[in-house]
GROMACS .gro file of C-alpha atoms in nm:
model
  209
    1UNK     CA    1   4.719  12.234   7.309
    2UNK     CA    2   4.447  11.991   7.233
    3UNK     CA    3   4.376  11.960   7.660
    4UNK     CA    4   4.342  12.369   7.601
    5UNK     CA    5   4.098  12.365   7.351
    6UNK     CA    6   3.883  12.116   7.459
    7UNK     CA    7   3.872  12.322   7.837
    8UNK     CA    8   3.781  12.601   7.653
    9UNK     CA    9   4.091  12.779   7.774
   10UNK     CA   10   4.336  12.828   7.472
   11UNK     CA   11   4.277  13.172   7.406
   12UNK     CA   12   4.360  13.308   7.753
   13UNK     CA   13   4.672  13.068   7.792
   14UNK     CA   14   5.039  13.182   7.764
   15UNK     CA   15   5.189  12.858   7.631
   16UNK     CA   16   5.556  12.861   7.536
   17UNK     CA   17   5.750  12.643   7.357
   18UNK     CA   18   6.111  12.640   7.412
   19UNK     CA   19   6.380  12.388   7.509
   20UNK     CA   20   6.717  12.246   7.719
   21UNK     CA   21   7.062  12.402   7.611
   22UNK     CA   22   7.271  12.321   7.329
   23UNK     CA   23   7.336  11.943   7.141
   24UNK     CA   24   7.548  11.690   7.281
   25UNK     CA   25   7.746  11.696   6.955
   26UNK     CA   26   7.779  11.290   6.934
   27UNK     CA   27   8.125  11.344   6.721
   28UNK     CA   28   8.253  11.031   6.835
   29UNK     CA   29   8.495  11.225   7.090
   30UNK     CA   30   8.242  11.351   7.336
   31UNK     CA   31   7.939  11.205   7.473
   32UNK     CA   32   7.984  10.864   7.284
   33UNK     CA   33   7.833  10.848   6.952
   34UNK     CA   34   7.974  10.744   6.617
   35UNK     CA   35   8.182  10.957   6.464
   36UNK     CA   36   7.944  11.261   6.291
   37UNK     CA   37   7.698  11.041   6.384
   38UNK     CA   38   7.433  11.332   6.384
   39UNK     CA   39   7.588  11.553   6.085
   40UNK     CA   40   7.627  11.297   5.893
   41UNK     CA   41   7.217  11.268   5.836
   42UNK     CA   42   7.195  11.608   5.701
   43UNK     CA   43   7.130  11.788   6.062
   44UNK     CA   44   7.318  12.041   6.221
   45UNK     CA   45   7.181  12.091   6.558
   46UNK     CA   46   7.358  12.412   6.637
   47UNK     CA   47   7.239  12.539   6.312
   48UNK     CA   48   7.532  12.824   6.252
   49UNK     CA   49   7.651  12.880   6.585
   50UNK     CA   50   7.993  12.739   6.690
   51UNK     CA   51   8.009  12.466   6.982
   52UNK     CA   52   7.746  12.268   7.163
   53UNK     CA   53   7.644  12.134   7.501
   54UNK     CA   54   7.903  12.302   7.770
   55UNK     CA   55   8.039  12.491   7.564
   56UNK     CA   56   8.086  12.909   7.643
   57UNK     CA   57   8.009  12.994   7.281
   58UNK     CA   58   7.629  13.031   7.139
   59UNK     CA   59   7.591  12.642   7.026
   60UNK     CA   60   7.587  12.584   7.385
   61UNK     CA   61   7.350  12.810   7.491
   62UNK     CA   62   7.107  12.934   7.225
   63UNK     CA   63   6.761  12.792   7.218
   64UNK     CA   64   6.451  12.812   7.077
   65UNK     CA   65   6.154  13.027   7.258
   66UNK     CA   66   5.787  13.042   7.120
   67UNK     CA   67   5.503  13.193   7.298
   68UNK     CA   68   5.144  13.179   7.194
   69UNK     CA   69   4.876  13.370   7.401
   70UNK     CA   70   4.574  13.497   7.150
   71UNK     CA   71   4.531  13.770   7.420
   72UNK     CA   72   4.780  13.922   7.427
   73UNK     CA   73   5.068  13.819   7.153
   74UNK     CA   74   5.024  13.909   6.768
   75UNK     CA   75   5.016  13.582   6.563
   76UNK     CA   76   5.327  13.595   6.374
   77UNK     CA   77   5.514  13.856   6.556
   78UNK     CA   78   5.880  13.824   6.635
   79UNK     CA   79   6.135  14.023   6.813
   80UNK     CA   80   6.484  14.072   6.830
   81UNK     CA   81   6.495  14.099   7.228
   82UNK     CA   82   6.735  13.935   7.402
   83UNK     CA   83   6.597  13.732   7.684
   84UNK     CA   84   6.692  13.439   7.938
   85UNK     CA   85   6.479  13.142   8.020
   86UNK     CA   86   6.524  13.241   8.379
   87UNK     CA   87   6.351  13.533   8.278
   88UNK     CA   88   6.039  13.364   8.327
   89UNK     CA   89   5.997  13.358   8.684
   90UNK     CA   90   5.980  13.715   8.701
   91UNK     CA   91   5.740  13.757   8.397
   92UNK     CA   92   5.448  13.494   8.560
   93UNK     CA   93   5.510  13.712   8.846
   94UNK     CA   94   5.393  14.020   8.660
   95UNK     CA   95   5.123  13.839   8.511
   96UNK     CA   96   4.991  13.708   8.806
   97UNK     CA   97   5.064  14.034   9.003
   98UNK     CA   98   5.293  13.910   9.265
   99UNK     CA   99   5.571  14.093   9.384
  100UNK     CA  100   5.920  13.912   9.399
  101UNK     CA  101   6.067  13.956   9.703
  102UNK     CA  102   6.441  14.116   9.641
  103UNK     CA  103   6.603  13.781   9.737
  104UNK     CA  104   6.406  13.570   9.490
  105UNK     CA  105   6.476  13.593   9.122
  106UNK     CA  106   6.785  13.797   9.153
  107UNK     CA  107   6.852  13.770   8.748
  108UNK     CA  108   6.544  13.759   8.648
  109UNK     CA  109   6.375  14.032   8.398
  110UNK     CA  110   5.982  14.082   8.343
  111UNK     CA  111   5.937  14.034   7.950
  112UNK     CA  112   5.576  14.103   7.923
  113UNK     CA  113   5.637  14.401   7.732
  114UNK     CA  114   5.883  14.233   7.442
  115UNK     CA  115   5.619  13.956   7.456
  116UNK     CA  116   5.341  14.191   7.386
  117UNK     CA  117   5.497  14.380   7.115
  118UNK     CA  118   5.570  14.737   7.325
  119UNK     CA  119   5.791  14.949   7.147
  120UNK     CA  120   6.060  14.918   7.412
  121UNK     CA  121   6.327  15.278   7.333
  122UNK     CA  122   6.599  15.062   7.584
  123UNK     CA  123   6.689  14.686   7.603
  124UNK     CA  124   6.452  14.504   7.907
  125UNK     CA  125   6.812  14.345   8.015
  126UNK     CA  126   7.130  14.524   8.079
  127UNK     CA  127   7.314  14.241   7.949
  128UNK     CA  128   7.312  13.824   8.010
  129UNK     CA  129   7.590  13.667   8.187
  130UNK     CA  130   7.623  13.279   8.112
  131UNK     CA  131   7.889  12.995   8.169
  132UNK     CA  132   8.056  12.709   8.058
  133UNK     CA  133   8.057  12.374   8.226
  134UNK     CA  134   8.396  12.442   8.347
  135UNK     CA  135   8.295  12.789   8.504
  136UNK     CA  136   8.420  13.031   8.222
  137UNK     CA  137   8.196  13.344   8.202
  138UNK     CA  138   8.043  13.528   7.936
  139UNK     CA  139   7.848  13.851   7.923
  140UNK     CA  140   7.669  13.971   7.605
  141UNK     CA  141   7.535  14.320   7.625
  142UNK     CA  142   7.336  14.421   7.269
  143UNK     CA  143   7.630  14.321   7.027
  144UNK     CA  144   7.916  14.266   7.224
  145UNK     CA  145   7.980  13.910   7.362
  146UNK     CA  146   8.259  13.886   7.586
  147UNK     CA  147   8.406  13.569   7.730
  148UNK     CA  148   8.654  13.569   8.034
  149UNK     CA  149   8.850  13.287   7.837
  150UNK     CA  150   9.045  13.086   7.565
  151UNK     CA  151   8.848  12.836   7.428
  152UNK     CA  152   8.565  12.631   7.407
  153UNK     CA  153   8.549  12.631   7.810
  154UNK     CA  154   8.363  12.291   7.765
  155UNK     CA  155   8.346  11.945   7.541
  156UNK     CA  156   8.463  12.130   7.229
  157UNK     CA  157   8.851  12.085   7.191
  158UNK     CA  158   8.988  12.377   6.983
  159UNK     CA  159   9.350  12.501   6.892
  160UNK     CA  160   9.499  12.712   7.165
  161UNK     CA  161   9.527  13.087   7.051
  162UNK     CA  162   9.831  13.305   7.052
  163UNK     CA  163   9.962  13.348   7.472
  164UNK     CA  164   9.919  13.738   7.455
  165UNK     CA  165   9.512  13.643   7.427
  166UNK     CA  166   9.352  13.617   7.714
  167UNK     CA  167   8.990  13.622   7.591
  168UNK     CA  168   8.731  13.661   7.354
  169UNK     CA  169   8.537  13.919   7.244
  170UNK     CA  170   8.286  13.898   6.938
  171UNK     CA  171   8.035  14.113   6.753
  172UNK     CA  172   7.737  13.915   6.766
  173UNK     CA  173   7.544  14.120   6.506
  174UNK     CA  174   7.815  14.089   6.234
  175UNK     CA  175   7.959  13.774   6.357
  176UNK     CA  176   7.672  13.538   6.454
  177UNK     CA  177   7.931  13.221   6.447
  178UNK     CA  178   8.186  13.362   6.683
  179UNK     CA  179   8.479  13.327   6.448
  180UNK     CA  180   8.678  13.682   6.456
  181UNK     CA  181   8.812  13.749   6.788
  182UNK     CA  182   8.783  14.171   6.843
  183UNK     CA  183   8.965  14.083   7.199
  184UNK     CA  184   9.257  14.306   7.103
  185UNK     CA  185   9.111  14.547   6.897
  186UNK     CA  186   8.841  14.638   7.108
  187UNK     CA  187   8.985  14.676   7.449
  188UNK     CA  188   8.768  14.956   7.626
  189UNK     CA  189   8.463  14.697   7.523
  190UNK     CA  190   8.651  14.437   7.698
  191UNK     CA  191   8.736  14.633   8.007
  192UNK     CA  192   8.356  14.811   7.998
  193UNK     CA  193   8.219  14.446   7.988
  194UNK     CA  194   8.435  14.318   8.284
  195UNK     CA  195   8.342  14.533   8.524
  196UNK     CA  196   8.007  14.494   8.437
  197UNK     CA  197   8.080  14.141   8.452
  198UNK     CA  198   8.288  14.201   8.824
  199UNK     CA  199   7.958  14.428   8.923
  200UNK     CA  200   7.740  14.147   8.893
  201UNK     CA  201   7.940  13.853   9.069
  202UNK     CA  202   8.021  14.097   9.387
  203UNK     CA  203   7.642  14.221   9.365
  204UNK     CA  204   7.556  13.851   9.350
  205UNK     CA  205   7.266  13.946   9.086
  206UNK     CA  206   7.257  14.142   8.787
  207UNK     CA  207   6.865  14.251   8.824
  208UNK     CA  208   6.874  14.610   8.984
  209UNK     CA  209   6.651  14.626   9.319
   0.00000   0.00000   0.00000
């Protein structure tokens, strides 16, 4: 920021702030560490979520993202978009005014306008699809997370769920910590999220042409 300023080029600069994916945990069971070695100073790197690094569920995958550009962004503004760090190929492209051939940034979304404050009527995304170090998939489209899978799908060990489960669905809005499993209840959710999910892997991409 300071390098900006004194270049005279901090007001016309999109600088974001954002990070890598989810906390190693450092329980003492994964990733070395003492036992609650972090925790047990008062932080909580996955803040409310459940799981961390690896892991299928939010603590693994959430991060931070802060973008300051005086020319464009309101000071102070937030927004309730959901986006994907890959995302941002596809955005500089827009900024820059290059077009992305159709083979190049096949899941990435321009999100100029959510950056800019647009009132937006539909979601810029369709939905996200994400996975776990050991290859389970997830797809979250507006409330609805749905994970093709029992478990943490990663470091977190967690008691295995009834045999007539076969996945996980939660509702992200109510259920921010991913702790009431709607896999049963809501099953044309699940099925409308698998293909989805199914369109995506056969397309090979997940941003329309």
């Amino acid at each position: 920021m300071a390098a900006l300023e004194r270049n005279g080029q901090s007001e016309n600069t999109l600088l974001v702030f954002t990070s890598d994916n989810g906390s190693p945990g450092r329980d003492g069971t994964n990733m070395l560490g003492a036992i609650n070695s972090v925790k047990r100073f008062g932080h909580h790197p996955s803040y409310i979520y459940q799981g961390i690094k690896a892991d299928i569920w939010d603590g693994g995958h959430r991060i931070p993202f802060v973008a300051r550009w005086p020319e464009r962004i309101a000071a102070g503004a937030t927004s309730q978009e959901a986006i994907c760090l890959v995302d941002l190929m596809a955005t500089v492209a827009e900024i820059l005014g290059v077009d992305l051939p159709e083979n190049v940034g096949e899941d990435s979304y321009n999100i100029l306008p959510a950056l800019c404050g647009e009132n937006l009527s539909e979601p810029i995304r369709e939905a996200i699809v994400h996975h776990s170090i050991d290859g389970t998939f997830a797809i979250r489209q507006r409330k609805w997370k749905m994970i093709q899978g029992v478990g943490s799908g990663g470091w977190t060990k967690s008691e295995k769920p009834p045999l007539e489960i076969e996945g996980q669905l939660y509702d992200m809005d109510d259920d921010p910590r991913e702790e009431e499993n709607l896999w049963s209840q809501q099953s044309e959710i699940v099925q409308q999220l698998g293909r989805l999910l199914v369109k995506y892997q056969t397309q090979g991409r997940s941003r329309p042409t």
